[in-house]
PDB file of C-alpha atoms in Angstrom:
ATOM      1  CA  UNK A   1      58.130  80.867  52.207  1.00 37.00           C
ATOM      2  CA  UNK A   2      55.123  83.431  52.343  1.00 39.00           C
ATOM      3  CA  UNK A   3      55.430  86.605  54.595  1.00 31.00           C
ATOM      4  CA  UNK A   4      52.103  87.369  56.222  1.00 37.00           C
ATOM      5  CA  UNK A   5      50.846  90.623  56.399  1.00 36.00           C
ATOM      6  CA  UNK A   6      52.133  91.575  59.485  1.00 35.00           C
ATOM      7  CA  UNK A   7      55.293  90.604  59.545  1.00 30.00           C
ATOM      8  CA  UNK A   8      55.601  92.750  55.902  1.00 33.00           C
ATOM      9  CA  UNK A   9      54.264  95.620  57.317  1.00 35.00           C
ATOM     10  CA  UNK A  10      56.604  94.890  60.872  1.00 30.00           C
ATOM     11  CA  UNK A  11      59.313  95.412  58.196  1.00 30.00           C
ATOM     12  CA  UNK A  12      58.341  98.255  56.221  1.00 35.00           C
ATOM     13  CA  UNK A  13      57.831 100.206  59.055  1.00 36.00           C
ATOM     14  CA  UNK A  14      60.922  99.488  60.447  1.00 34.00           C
ATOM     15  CA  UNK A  15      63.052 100.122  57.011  1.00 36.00           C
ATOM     16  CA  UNK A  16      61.023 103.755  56.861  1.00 35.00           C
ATOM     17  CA  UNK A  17      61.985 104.644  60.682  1.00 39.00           C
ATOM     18  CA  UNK A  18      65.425 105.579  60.158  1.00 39.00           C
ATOM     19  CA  UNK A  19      64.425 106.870  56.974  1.00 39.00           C
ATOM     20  CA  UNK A  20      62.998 110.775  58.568  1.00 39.00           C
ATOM     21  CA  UNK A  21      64.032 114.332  57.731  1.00 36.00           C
ATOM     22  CA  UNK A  22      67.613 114.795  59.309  1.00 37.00           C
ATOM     23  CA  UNK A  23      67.372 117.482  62.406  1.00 39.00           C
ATOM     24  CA  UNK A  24      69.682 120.028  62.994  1.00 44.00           C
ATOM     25  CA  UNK A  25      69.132 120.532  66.645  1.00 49.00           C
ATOM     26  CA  UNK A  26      72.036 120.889  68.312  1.00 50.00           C
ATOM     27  CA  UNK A  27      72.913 119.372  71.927  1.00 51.00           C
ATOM     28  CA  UNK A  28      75.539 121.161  74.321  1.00 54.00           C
ATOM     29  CA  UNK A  29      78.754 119.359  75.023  1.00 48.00           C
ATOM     30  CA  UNK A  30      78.657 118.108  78.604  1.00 58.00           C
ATOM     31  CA  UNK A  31      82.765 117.770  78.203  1.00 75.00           C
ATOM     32  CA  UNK A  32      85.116 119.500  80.465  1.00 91.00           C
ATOM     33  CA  UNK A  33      87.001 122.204  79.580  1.00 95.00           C
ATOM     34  CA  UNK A  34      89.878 121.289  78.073  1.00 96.00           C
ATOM     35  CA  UNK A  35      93.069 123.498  76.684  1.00 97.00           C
ATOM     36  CA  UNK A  36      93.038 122.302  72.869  1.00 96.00           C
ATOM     37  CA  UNK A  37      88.985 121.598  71.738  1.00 96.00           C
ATOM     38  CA  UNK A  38      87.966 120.775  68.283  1.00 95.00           C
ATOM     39  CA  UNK A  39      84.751 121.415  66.508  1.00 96.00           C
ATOM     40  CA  UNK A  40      83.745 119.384  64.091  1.00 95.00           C
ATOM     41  CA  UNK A  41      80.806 120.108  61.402  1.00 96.00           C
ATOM     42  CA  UNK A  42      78.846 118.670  58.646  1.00 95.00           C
ATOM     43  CA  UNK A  43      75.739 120.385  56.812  1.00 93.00           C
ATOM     44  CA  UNK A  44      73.307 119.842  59.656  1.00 94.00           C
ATOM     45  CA  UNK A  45      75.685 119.271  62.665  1.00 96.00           C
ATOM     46  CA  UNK A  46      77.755 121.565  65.128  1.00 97.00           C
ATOM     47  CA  UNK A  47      79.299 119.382  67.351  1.00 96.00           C
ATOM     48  CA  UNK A  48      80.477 120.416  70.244  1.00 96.00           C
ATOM     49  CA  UNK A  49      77.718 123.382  69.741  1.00 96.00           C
ATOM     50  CA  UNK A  50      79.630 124.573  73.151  1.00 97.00           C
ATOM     51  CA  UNK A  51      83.137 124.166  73.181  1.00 97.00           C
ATOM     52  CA  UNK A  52      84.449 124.872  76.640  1.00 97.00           C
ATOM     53  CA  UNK A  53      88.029 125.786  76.944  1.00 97.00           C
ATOM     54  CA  UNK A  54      90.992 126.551  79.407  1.00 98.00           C
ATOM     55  CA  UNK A  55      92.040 129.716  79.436  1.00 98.00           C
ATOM     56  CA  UNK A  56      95.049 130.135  77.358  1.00 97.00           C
ATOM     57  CA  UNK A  57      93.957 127.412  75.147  1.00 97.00           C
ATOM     58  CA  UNK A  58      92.503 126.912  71.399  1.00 96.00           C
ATOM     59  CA  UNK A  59      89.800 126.004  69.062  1.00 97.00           C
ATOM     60  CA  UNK A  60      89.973 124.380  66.016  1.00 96.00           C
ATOM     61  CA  UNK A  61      87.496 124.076  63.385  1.00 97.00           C
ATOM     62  CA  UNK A  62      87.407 120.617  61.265  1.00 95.00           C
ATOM     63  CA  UNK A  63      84.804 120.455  58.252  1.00 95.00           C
ATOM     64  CA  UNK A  64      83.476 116.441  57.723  1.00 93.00           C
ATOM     65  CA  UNK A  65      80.342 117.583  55.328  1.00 91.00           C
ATOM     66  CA  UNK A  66      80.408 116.345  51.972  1.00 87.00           C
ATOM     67  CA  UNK A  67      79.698 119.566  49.637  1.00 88.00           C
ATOM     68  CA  UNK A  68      79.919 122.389  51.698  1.00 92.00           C
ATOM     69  CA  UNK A  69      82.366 124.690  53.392  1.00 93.00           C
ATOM     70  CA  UNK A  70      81.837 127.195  56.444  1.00 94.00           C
ATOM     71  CA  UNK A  71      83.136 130.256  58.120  1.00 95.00           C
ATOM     72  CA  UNK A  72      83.393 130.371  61.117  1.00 97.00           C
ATOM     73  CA  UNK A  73      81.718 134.470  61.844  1.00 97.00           C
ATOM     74  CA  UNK A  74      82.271 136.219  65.819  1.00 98.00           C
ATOM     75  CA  UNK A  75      80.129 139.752  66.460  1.00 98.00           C
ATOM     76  CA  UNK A  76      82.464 142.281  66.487  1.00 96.00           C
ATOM     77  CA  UNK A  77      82.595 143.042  69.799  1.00 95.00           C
ATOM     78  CA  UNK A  78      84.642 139.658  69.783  1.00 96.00           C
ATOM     79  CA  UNK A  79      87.665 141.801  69.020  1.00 95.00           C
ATOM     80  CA  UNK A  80      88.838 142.911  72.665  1.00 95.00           C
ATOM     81  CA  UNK A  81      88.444 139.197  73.752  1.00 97.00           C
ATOM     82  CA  UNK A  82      91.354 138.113  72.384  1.00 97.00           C
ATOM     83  CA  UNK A  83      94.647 138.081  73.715  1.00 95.00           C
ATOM     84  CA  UNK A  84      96.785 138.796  70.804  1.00 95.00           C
ATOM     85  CA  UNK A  85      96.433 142.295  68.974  1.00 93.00           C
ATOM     86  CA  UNK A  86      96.222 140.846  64.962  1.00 94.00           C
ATOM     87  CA  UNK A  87      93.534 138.358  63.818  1.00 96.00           C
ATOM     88  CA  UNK A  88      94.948 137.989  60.147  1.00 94.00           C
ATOM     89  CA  UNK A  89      95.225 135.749  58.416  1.00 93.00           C
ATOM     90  CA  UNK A  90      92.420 133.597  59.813  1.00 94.00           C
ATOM     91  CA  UNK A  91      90.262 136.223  60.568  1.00 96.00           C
ATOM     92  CA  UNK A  92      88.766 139.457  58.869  1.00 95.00           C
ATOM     93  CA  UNK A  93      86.652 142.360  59.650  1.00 95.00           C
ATOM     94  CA  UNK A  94      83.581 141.832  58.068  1.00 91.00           C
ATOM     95  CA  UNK A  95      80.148 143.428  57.489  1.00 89.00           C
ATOM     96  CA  UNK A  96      78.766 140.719  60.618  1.00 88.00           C
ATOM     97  CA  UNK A  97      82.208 141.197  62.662  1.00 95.00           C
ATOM     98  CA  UNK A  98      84.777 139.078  61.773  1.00 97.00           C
ATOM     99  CA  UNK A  99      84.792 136.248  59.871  1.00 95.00           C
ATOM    100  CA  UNK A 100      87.232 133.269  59.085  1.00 95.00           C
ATOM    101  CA  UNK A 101      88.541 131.694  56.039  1.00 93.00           C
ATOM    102  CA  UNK A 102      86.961 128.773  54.555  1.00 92.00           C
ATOM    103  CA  UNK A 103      86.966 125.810  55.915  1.00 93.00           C
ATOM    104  CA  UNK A 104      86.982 123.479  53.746  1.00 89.00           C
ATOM    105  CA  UNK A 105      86.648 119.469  53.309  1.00 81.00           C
ATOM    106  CA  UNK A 106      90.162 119.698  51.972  1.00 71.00           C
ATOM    107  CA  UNK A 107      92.339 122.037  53.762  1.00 68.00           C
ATOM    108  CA  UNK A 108      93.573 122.489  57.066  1.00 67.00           C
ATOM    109  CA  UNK A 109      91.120 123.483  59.900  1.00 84.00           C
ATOM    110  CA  UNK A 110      90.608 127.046  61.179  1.00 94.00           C
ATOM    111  CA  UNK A 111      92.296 127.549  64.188  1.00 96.00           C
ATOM    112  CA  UNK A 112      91.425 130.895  66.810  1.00 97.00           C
ATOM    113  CA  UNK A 113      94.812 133.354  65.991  1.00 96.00           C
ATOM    114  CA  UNK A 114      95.145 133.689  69.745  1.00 97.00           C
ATOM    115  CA  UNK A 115      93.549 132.951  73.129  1.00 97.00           C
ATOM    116  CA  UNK A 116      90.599 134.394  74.022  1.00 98.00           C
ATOM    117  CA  UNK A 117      90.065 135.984  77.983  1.00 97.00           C
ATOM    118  CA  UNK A 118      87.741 133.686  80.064  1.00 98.00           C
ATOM    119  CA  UNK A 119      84.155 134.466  79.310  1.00 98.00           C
ATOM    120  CA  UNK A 120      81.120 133.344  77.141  1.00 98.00           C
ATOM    121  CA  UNK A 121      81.034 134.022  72.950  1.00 98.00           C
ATOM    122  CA  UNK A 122      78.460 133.353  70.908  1.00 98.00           C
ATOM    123  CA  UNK A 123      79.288 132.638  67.118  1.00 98.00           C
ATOM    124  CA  UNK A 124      78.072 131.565  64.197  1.00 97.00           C
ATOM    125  CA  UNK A 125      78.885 128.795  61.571  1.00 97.00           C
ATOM    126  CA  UNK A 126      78.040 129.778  57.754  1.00 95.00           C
ATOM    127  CA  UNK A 127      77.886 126.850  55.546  1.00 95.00           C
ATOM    128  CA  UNK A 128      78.353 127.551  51.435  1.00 93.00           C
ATOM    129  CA  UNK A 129      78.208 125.156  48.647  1.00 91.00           C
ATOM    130  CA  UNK A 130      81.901 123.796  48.285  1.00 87.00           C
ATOM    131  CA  UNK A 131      83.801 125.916  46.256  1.00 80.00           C
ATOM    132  CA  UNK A 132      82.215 129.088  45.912  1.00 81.00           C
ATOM    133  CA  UNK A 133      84.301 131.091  48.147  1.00 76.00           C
ATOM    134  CA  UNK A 134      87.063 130.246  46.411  1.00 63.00           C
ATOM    135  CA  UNK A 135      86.343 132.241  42.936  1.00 51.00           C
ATOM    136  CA  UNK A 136      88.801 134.567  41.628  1.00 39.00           C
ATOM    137  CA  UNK A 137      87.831 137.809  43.071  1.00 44.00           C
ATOM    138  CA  UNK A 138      83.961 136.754  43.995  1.00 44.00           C
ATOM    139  CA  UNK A 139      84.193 135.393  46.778  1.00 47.00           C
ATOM    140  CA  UNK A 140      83.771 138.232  48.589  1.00 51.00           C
ATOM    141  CA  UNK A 141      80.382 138.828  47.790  1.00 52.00           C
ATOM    142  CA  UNK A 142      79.307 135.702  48.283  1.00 70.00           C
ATOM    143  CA  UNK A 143      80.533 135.312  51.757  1.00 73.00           C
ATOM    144  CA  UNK A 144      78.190 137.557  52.907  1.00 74.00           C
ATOM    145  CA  UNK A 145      75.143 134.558  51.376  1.00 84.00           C
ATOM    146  CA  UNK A 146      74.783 131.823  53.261  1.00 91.00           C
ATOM    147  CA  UNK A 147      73.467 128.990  52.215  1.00 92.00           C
ATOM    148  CA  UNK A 148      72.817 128.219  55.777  1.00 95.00           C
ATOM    149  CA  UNK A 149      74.174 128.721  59.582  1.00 95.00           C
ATOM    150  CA  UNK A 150      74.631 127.280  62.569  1.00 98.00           C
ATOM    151  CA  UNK A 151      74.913 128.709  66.342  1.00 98.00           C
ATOM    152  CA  UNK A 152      77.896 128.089  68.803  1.00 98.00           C
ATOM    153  CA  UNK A 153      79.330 129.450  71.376  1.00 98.00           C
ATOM    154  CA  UNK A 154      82.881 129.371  73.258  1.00 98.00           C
ATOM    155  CA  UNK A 155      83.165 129.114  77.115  1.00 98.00           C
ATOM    156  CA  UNK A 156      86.448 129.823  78.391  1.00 98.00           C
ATOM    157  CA  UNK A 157      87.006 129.393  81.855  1.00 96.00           C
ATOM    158  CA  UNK A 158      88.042 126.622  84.385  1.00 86.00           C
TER     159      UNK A 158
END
């Protein structure tokens, strides 16, 4: 059977539409808020970008992107928002505020130390190149390069 022109260009053109430059734009959560919210990432996605929260409750962190692990990075003005007086482990004072461990493909997620009071807080997700923040002694340095990052933001509140 011969394809006619038309329906072989119908075809290509529908095998090349799904075939674009991935976005990264990011769409709000419409959810409620609830007390335990997740945030899931992957190299181009933040999803919820705005994780809305009961106060009292947490956020998690999960990392579904094949190659590349984040930190999760709050301005340091974060630090009287939260309810409990010690962020480490999870959390260190940084050069951009304070940052999280890796999260990483293979580990367990990041998890906020400690509720934070009811308000808004912007943050931002930095996305490496799997592995390198786990050198001996490097990685450091490197957490302050970026291969990339992403913008959230927490709302705690009813």
């Amino acid at each position: 059977m011969k394809w006619s022109k038309s329906i072989a260009a119908l075809l290509a053109a529908a095998a090349t539409a799904g075939c674009g430059t991935p976005t990264s734009q990011q769409q709000p959560s419409t959810n409620k808020a609830r007390k335990h919210v997740i945030v899931q990432f992957t190299e181009a996605t933040l999803h919820p970008s705005v994780a809305r929260v009961l106060p009292g409750g947490d956020v998690a962190w999960l990392n579904y992107s094949s190659g590349m692990d984040g930190t999760v990075v709050f301005p340091a003005s974060i630090r009287q928002a939260f309810a409990c007086s010690e962020l480490r482990p999870i959390f260190m004072k940084s050069a951009a505020g304070y940052q999280s461990i890796p999260v990483t493909g293979d580990m367990e997620n990041v998890v906020l130390p400690c509720p934070l009071k009811p308000g808004e807080y912007e943050y931002k997700l930095q996305l490496f190149e799997a592995g390198t923040l786990m050198g001996a002694g490097s990685g450091s340095a490197q957490m302050d390069n970026p291969t990339s990052e992403m913008a959230g933001k927490i709302i705690v509140g009813e």
